[in-house]
Amino acid sequence: MVVAAEEGEEMEQGGIEFSYKEIGAMLFEVGKQQHLNAKRRKRIYDLVKKFDKSSRGQDPLHFEAPAPKEKLTKNDYEEAEKNAIELASSFKQEKKIARKVKSQIKKRVREAEEAVRKERGDVDVPEDEITEVKKKSGKQTSVPKVKKGKPLLKAKGVGKKQMLFQKKKGGKK
């Protein structure tokens, strides 16, 4: 290839000259071989097509978008917009309903767990009565907040002092 240089001098530029048609033909022969799998054969044939286009002076990387079969009108766009807005609002409503159902399920589960605990006679502190308390060291720990109430087992004629005395001695409540 010859390139014009300054002051009318001609300089040759290095490079390799080749024929796109011959390269395509060689690749086609390689693609015919039996030991190639279908995926590689397809790739090779795609290259053959590109080299064929290049040999005819066309751009092998040119892409033409297909022409639409139908023409959309302004009414089509307005209707699509309306449908999109309706879908968005129905989605919001369904999401709201789903949140309500989820909270109802959680409530029923809590009630069922509470009923099971009552049947077993478990005395647990509910989670809503657990609070964070700071110790003297500054660390926070979860300590149950216990409500004061009447003693569970109170015998007739037994006062508070007698109950405390029985507890200290190791007697029954």
PDB file of C-alpha atoms in Angstrom:
ATOM      1  CA  MET A   1       0.000   0.000   0.000  1.00  0.00           C
ATOM      2  CA  VAL A   2       1.342   3.425  -0.868  1.00  0.00           C
ATOM      3  CA  VAL A   3       0.837   6.443   1.357  1.00  0.00           C
ATOM      4  CA  ALA A   4       1.635  10.052   0.467  1.00  0.00           C
ATOM      5  CA  ALA A   5       4.159  11.631   2.807  1.00  0.00           C
ATOM      6  CA  GLU A   6       5.253  15.247   3.277  1.00  0.00           C
ATOM      7  CA  GLU A   7       6.813  17.087   0.337  1.00  0.00           C
ATOM      8  CA  GLY A   8       5.377  14.699  -2.234  1.00  0.00           C
ATOM      9  CA  GLU A   9       7.389  11.643  -1.134  1.00  0.00           C
ATOM     10  CA  GLU A  10       5.698   8.293  -1.251  1.00  0.00           C
ATOM     11  CA  MET A  11       6.237   5.777   1.525  1.00  0.00           C
ATOM     12  CA  GLU A  12       5.110   2.195   1.679  1.00  0.00           C
ATOM     13  CA  GLN A  13       3.098   1.155   4.697  1.00  0.00           C
ATOM     14  CA  GLY A  14       3.593  -2.388   5.953  1.00  0.00           C
ATOM     15  CA  GLY A  15       0.720  -4.779   6.155  1.00  0.00           C
ATOM     16  CA  ILE A  16      -0.612  -8.088   4.969  1.00  0.00           C
ATOM     17  CA  GLU A  17      -2.755  -8.280   1.902  1.00  0.00           C
ATOM     18  CA  PHE A  18      -5.293 -11.097   1.742  1.00  0.00           C
ATOM     19  CA  SER A  19      -8.423 -12.131  -0.037  1.00  0.00           C
ATOM     20  CA  TYR A  20     -11.610 -12.324   2.027  1.00  0.00           C
ATOM     21  CA  LYS A  21     -13.075 -14.768  -0.466  1.00  0.00           C
ATOM     22  CA  GLU A  22     -10.152 -17.219  -0.114  1.00  0.00           C
ATOM     23  CA  ILE A  23     -10.261 -17.064   3.697  1.00  0.00           C
ATOM     24  CA  GLY A  24     -13.997 -17.739   3.609  1.00  0.00           C
ATOM     25  CA  ALA A  25     -13.430 -20.738   1.310  1.00  0.00           C
ATOM     26  CA  MET A  26     -10.753 -22.158   3.645  1.00  0.00           C
ATOM     27  CA  LEU A  27     -13.005 -21.747   6.671  1.00  0.00           C
ATOM     28  CA  PHE A  28     -15.836 -23.441   4.775  1.00  0.00           C
ATOM     29  CA  GLU A  29     -13.597 -26.471   4.134  1.00  0.00           C
ATOM     30  CA  VAL A  30     -12.663 -26.558   7.849  1.00  0.00           C
ATOM     31  CA  GLY A  31     -16.353 -26.390   8.788  1.00  0.00           C
ATOM     32  CA  LYS A  32     -17.122 -29.462   6.646  1.00  0.00           C
ATOM     33  CA  GLN A  33     -14.943 -31.734   8.783  1.00  0.00           C
ATOM     34  CA  GLN A  34     -16.781 -34.511  10.613  1.00  0.00           C
ATOM     35  CA  HIS A  35     -14.996 -34.209  13.971  1.00  0.00           C
ATOM     36  CA  LEU A  36     -16.396 -30.710  14.668  1.00  0.00           C
ATOM     37  CA  ASN A  37     -19.380 -30.400  16.962  1.00  0.00           C
ATOM     38  CA  ALA A  38     -22.454 -28.427  15.897  1.00  0.00           C
ATOM     39  CA  LYS A  39     -21.647 -25.385  18.027  1.00  0.00           C
ATOM     40  CA  ARG A  40     -18.187 -24.897  16.490  1.00  0.00           C
ATOM     41  CA  ARG A  41     -19.464 -25.633  12.988  1.00  0.00           C
ATOM     42  CA  LYS A  42     -22.113 -22.905  13.395  1.00  0.00           C
ATOM     43  CA  ARG A  43     -19.473 -20.390  14.536  1.00  0.00           C
ATOM     44  CA  ILE A  44     -17.253 -21.207  11.570  1.00  0.00           C
ATOM     45  CA  TYR A  45     -20.118 -20.863   9.101  1.00  0.00           C
ATOM     46  CA  ASP A  46     -21.051 -17.507  10.649  1.00  0.00           C
ATOM     47  CA  LEU A  47     -17.476 -16.368   9.978  1.00  0.00           C
ATOM     48  CA  VAL A  48     -17.720 -17.674   6.411  1.00  0.00           C
ATOM     49  CA  LYS A  49     -20.808 -15.498   5.870  1.00  0.00           C
ATOM     50  CA  LYS A  50     -18.994 -12.434   7.236  1.00  0.00           C
ATOM     51  CA  PHE A  51     -15.965 -12.989   5.009  1.00  0.00           C
ATOM     52  CA  ASP A  52     -18.292 -13.479   2.017  1.00  0.00           C
ATOM     53  CA  LYS A  53     -19.964 -10.113   2.731  1.00  0.00           C
ATOM     54  CA  SER A  54     -16.545  -8.458   3.075  1.00  0.00           C
ATOM     55  CA  SER A  55     -15.409  -9.897  -0.279  1.00  0.00           C
ATOM     56  CA  ARG A  56     -18.466  -8.263  -1.924  1.00  0.00           C
ATOM     57  CA  GLY A  57     -17.598  -4.885  -0.364  1.00  0.00           C
ATOM     58  CA  GLN A  58     -20.341  -4.916   2.281  1.00  0.00           C
ATOM     59  CA  ASP A  59     -19.938  -4.277   5.994  1.00  0.00           C
ATOM     60  CA  PRO A  60     -20.075  -7.698   7.751  1.00  0.00           C
ATOM     61  CA  LEU A  61     -21.088  -6.114  11.054  1.00  0.00           C
ATOM     62  CA  HIS A  62     -23.980  -4.105   9.600  1.00  0.00           C
ATOM     63  CA  PHE A  63     -27.358  -4.885  11.142  1.00  0.00           C
ATOM     64  CA  GLU A  64     -30.688  -3.813   9.770  1.00  0.00           C
ATOM     65  CA  ALA A  65     -33.555  -3.746  12.196  1.00  0.00           C
ATOM     66  CA  PRO A  66     -36.605  -5.510  10.822  1.00  0.00           C
ATOM     67  CA  ALA A  67     -39.470  -3.268   9.809  1.00  0.00           C
ATOM     68  CA  PRO A  68     -42.479  -3.495  12.137  1.00  0.00           C
ATOM     69  CA  LYS A  69     -45.444  -5.419  10.781  1.00  0.00           C
ATOM     70  CA  GLU A  70     -47.988  -3.091  12.388  1.00  0.00           C
ATOM     71  CA  LYS A  71     -47.981   0.646  12.775  1.00  0.00           C
ATOM     72  CA  LEU A  72     -48.878   1.829  16.276  1.00  0.00           C
ATOM     73  CA  THR A  73     -51.174   4.814  16.610  1.00  0.00           C
ATOM     74  CA  LYS A  74     -51.492   7.431  19.318  1.00  0.00           C
ATOM     75  CA  ASN A  75     -54.569   5.583  20.670  1.00  0.00           C
ATOM     76  CA  ASP A  76     -52.506   2.390  21.016  1.00  0.00           C
ATOM     77  CA  TYR A  77     -49.924   4.221  23.125  1.00  0.00           C
ATOM     78  CA  GLU A  78     -52.613   5.867  25.280  1.00  0.00           C
ATOM     79  CA  GLU A  79     -54.332   2.532  25.854  1.00  0.00           C
ATOM     80  CA  ALA A  80     -51.018   0.898  26.807  1.00  0.00           C
ATOM     81  CA  GLU A  81     -50.311   3.720  29.261  1.00  0.00           C
ATOM     82  CA  LYS A  82     -53.771   3.347  30.805  1.00  0.00           C
ATOM     83  CA  ASN A  83     -53.282  -0.427  31.188  1.00  0.00           C
ATOM     84  CA  ALA A  84     -49.880   0.118  32.800  1.00  0.00           C
ATOM     85  CA  ILE A  85     -51.364   2.549  35.355  1.00  0.00           C
ATOM     86  CA  GLU A  86     -54.184   0.101  36.167  1.00  0.00           C
ATOM     87  CA  LEU A  87     -51.698  -2.735  36.630  1.00  0.00           C
ATOM     88  CA  ALA A  88     -49.552  -0.625  38.952  1.00  0.00           C
ATOM     89  CA  SER A  89     -52.533   0.335  41.134  1.00  0.00           C
ATOM     90  CA  SER A  90     -53.807  -3.267  41.283  1.00  0.00           C
ATOM     91  CA  PHE A  91     -50.292  -4.380  42.256  1.00  0.00           C
ATOM     92  CA  LYS A  92     -50.272  -1.878  45.130  1.00  0.00           C
ATOM     93  CA  GLN A  93     -53.660  -3.128  46.338  1.00  0.00           C
ATOM     94  CA  GLU A  94     -52.593  -6.767  46.171  1.00  0.00           C
ATOM     95  CA  LYS A  95     -49.419  -5.937  48.085  1.00  0.00           C
ATOM     96  CA  LYS A  96     -51.463  -4.198  50.794  1.00  0.00           C
ATOM     97  CA  ILE A  97     -53.809  -7.198  51.072  1.00  0.00           C
ATOM     98  CA  ALA A  98     -50.833  -9.553  51.267  1.00  0.00           C
ATOM     99  CA  ARG A  99     -49.379  -7.541  54.175  1.00  0.00           C
ATOM    100  CA  LYS A 100     -52.718  -7.758  56.029  1.00  0.00           C
ATOM    101  CA  VAL A 101     -52.929 -11.506  55.478  1.00  0.00           C
ATOM    102  CA  LYS A 102     -49.344 -11.927  56.673  1.00  0.00           C
ATOM    103  CA  SER A 103     -50.029  -9.977  59.883  1.00  0.00           C
ATOM    104  CA  GLN A 104     -53.208 -12.028  60.497  1.00  0.00           C
ATOM    105  CA  ILE A 105     -51.245 -15.248  60.070  1.00  0.00           C
ATOM    106  CA  LYS A 106     -48.602 -14.048  62.528  1.00  0.00           C
ATOM    107  CA  LYS A 107     -51.327 -13.092  65.018  1.00  0.00           C
ATOM    108  CA  ARG A 108     -52.943 -16.534  64.748  1.00  0.00           C
ATOM    109  CA  VAL A 109     -49.578 -18.239  65.227  1.00  0.00           C
ATOM    110  CA  ARG A 110     -48.899 -16.186  68.366  1.00  0.00           C
ATOM    111  CA  GLU A 111     -52.351 -17.044  69.716  1.00  0.00           C
ATOM    112  CA  ALA A 112     -51.831 -20.752  69.014  1.00  0.00           C
ATOM    113  CA  GLU A 113     -48.408 -20.708  70.697  1.00  0.00           C
ATOM    114  CA  GLU A 114     -49.899 -18.949  73.718  1.00  0.00           C
ATOM    115  CA  ALA A 115     -52.682 -21.541  73.947  1.00  0.00           C
ATOM    116  CA  VAL A 116     -50.133 -24.361  73.840  1.00  0.00           C
ATOM    117  CA  ARG A 117     -48.093 -22.714  76.607  1.00  0.00           C
ATOM    118  CA  LYS A 118     -51.191 -22.348  78.775  1.00  0.00           C
ATOM    119  CA  GLU A 119     -52.054 -26.031  78.269  1.00  0.00           C
ATOM    120  CA  ARG A 120     -48.539 -27.083  79.285  1.00  0.00           C
ATOM    121  CA  GLY A 121     -48.503 -24.703  82.204  1.00  0.00           C
ATOM    122  CA  ASP A 122     -45.338 -22.960  81.022  1.00  0.00           C
ATOM    123  CA  VAL A 123     -44.761 -19.601  82.625  1.00  0.00           C
ATOM    124  CA  ASP A 124     -42.731 -17.620  80.149  1.00  0.00           C
ATOM    125  CA  VAL A 125     -42.242 -13.915  80.041  1.00  0.00           C
ATOM    126  CA  PRO A 126     -43.802 -12.567  76.844  1.00  0.00           C
ATOM    127  CA  GLU A 127     -41.379 -10.916  74.430  1.00  0.00           C
ATOM    128  CA  ASP A 128     -43.100  -7.563  74.780  1.00  0.00           C
ATOM    129  CA  GLU A 129     -42.180  -7.475  78.483  1.00  0.00           C
ATOM    130  CA  ILE A 130     -38.428  -7.931  77.887  1.00  0.00           C
ATOM    131  CA  THR A 131     -36.515  -4.669  78.036  1.00  0.00           C
ATOM    132  CA  GLU A 132     -32.922  -3.591  77.594  1.00  0.00           C
ATOM    133  CA  VAL A 133     -31.246  -2.650  80.874  1.00  0.00           C
ATOM    134  CA  LYS A 134     -27.840  -1.035  81.317  1.00  0.00           C
ATOM    135  CA  LYS A 135     -25.500  -2.604  83.855  1.00  0.00           C
ATOM    136  CA  LYS A 136     -22.971  -0.606  85.839  1.00  0.00           C
ATOM    137  CA  SER A 137     -20.301  -1.569  83.302  1.00  0.00           C
ATOM    138  CA  GLY A 138     -22.319   0.116  80.550  1.00  0.00           C
ATOM    139  CA  LYS A 139     -23.244  -3.088  78.727  1.00  0.00           C
ATOM    140  CA  GLN A 140     -26.850  -3.630  77.727  1.00  0.00           C
ATOM    141  CA  THR A 141     -28.500  -6.925  78.561  1.00  0.00           C
ATOM    142  CA  SER A 142     -32.002  -8.243  78.099  1.00  0.00           C
ATOM    143  CA  VAL A 143     -33.687  -8.647  81.453  1.00  0.00           C
ATOM    144  CA  PRO A 144     -37.298  -9.697  81.790  1.00  0.00           C
ATOM    145  CA  LYS A 145     -39.542  -7.140  83.425  1.00  0.00           C
ATOM    146  CA  VAL A 146     -41.686  -9.153  85.818  1.00  0.00           C
ATOM    147  CA  LYS A 147     -45.011  -7.855  86.970  1.00  0.00           C
ATOM    148  CA  LYS A 148     -45.725  -8.085  90.677  1.00  0.00           C
ATOM    149  CA  GLY A 149     -48.777 -10.099  91.522  1.00  0.00           C
ATOM    150  CA  LYS A 150     -50.320 -12.334  94.129  1.00  0.00           C
ATOM    151  CA  PRO A 151     -48.451 -15.487  95.138  1.00  0.00           C
ATOM    152  CA  LEU A 152     -49.462 -18.482  93.067  1.00  0.00           C
ATOM    153  CA  LEU A 153     -49.853 -20.880  96.025  1.00  0.00           C
ATOM    154  CA  LYS A 154     -51.294 -19.342  99.136  1.00  0.00           C
ATOM    155  CA  ALA A 155     -52.438 -21.636 101.866  1.00  0.00           C
ATOM    156  CA  LYS A 156     -55.241 -20.611 104.181  1.00  0.00           C
ATOM    157  CA  GLY A 157     -54.034 -18.962 107.328  1.00  0.00           C
ATOM    158  CA  VAL A 158     -50.441 -18.656 106.140  1.00  0.00           C
ATOM    159  CA  GLY A 159     -48.992 -15.141 106.118  1.00  0.00           C
ATOM    160  CA  LYS A 160     -46.170 -13.662 104.103  1.00  0.00           C
ATOM    161  CA  LYS A 161     -43.636 -14.087 106.882  1.00  0.00           C
ATOM    162  CA  GLN A 162     -44.440 -17.775 107.243  1.00  0.00           C
ATOM    163  CA  MET A 163     -44.149 -18.289 103.457  1.00  0.00           C
ATOM    164  CA  LEU A 164     -40.718 -16.604 103.404  1.00  0.00           C
ATOM    165  CA  PHE A 165     -39.628 -18.665 106.410  1.00  0.00           C
ATOM    166  CA  GLN A 166     -40.691 -21.868 104.663  1.00  0.00           C
ATOM    167  CA  LYS A 167     -38.768 -20.888 101.531  1.00  0.00           C
ATOM    168  CA  LYS A 168     -35.563 -20.246 103.474  1.00  0.00           C
ATOM    169  CA  LYS A 169     -35.795 -23.566 105.364  1.00  0.00           C
ATOM    170  CA  GLY A 170     -36.347 -25.458 102.114  1.00  0.00           C
ATOM    171  CA  GLY A 171     -39.993 -26.168 102.755  1.00  0.00           C
ATOM    172  CA  LYS A 172     -42.766 -26.171 100.246  1.00  0.00           C
ATOM    173  CA  LYS A 173     -44.442 -22.994  99.165  1.00  0.00           C
TER     174      LYS A 173
END
